[in-house]
Amino acid sequence: MTDVFVHPTAIVAEGALLSPGVKIGPYSTVGPEVVLGENVELVSHAVVDGRTTIGRDTKIYPFASVGNPPQDLKYGGELSRLEVGERCTIRESVTINPGTEGGGMVTRIGNDCLLMACAHVAHDCQVGNNVVLANYVGLAGHTIIGDHVGFGGLCGVRQFVRIGSYAFIGAHSMVDADVIPYGMAVGNRAKLSGLNLVGLKRRGFERDAIHVLRGAYRKVFFGEGTLRSRVDAAATAFADDPLVQDVVSFMRDGRDRAFCLPRSAEDDV
């Protein structure tokens, strides 16, 4: 355990694997099946337990509970896992649970994610890279979150919901249906309010690409015919555009699922 620092008040169970550069602060506890990557830091009073792997350069703040058993009455003690990526920031009182037999046995969080204070990631969630969960965001079990998704504070996401890459969920929203990639949703229950234009510009998307995406958005949600037929029409009309095809593929993969829709388009589905 070269260059590992463990505070005298911390408890590290026998069997835990601590990589070089790990720092475990006061009153933290680490379970026997935990693997901490290089330069992981537990600031103080943090708990990491279960079959949990934490990627390098991740920092976990006080009173976070990472890897304790799922809050699922169907959980029967199966040896499920939690995988947290590299360079993540897990702030105070965050809770993250491992998977269950009914959901693939693993919860995953990607690289470069920020989980602000009191956020919750439930069992079997699959969270992409560069995701930001603001304070008190709660992801119910089995949710799938794409890369570069942002959440405002106090959001809830229902179990099994998918949120596509580069989407944004406004503060105080309750999301109970899938949100398309590049979309912006807000409200209780959440409705689409257009595209995540600010986020796309900040991420360096070209103006022309955003313009084409807006045209496809209008065709899919405000065109003639059923939602399915409009998706098929957009797939043909924008066959060479990768952003539009991302949206089309996402919606085709969820043909039997509910989607967040613009309020004015709901009657056209």
mmCIF file with all atom_site columns, C-alpha atoms in Angstrom, residues 21 23 25 30 45 58 63 82 87 93 113 136 138 142 210:
data_model
loop_
_atom_site.group_PDB
_atom_site.id
_atom_site.type_symbol
_atom_site.label_atom_id
_atom_site.label_alt_id
_atom_site.label_comp_id
_atom_site.label_asym_id
_atom_site.label_entity_id
_atom_site.label_seq_id
_atom_site.pdbx_PDB_ins_code
_atom_site.Cartn_x
_atom_site.Cartn_y
_atom_site.Cartn_z
_atom_site.occupancy
_atom_site.B_iso_or_equiv
_atom_site.pdbx_formal_charge
_atom_site.auth_seq_id
_atom_site.auth_comp_id
_atom_site.auth_asym_id
_atom_site.auth_atom_id
_atom_site.pdbx_PDB_model_num
ATOM 1  C CA . GLY A 1 21  ? -2.174  7.546  -3.420  1.00 0.00 ? 21  GLY A CA 1
ATOM 2  C CA . LYS A 1 23  ? -6.342  8.873  1.306   1.00 0.00 ? 23  LYS A CA 1
ATOM 3  C CA . GLY A 1 25  ? -9.885  10.528 6.234   1.00 0.00 ? 25  GLY A CA 1
ATOM 4  C CA . VAL A 1 30  ? -14.114 0.756  3.982   1.00 0.00 ? 30  VAL A CA 1
ATOM 5  C CA . HIS A 1 45  ? -16.994 10.130 7.798   1.00 0.00 ? 45  HIS A CA 1
ATOM 6  C CA . THR A 1 58  ? -12.544 10.131 -7.334  1.00 0.00 ? 58  THR A CA 1
ATOM 7  C CA . PHE A 1 63  ? -21.469 11.183 5.245   1.00 0.00 ? 63  PHE A CA 1
ATOM 8  C CA . LEU A 1 82  ? -21.318 -1.097 -7.789  1.00 0.00 ? 82  LEU A CA 1
ATOM 9  C CA . ARG A 1 87  ? -12.507 11.544 -11.521 1.00 0.00 ? 87  ARG A CA 1
ATOM 10 C CA . SER A 1 93  ? -24.712 12.618 2.115   1.00 0.00 ? 93  SER A CA 1
ATOM 11 C CA . CYS A 1 113 ? -19.517 12.786 -12.863 1.00 0.00 ? 113 CYS A CA 1
ATOM 12 C CA . TYR A 1 136 ? -31.407 16.181 -3.878  1.00 0.00 ? 136 TYR A CA 1
ATOM 13 C CA . GLY A 1 138 ? -33.097 11.045 -6.960  1.00 0.00 ? 138 GLY A CA 1
ATOM 14 C CA . HIS A 1 142 ? -33.050 0.720  -13.341 1.00 0.00 ? 142 HIS A CA 1
ATOM 15 C CA . ILE A 1 210 ? -28.155 22.676 -33.975 1.00 0.00 ? 210 ILE A CA 1
#
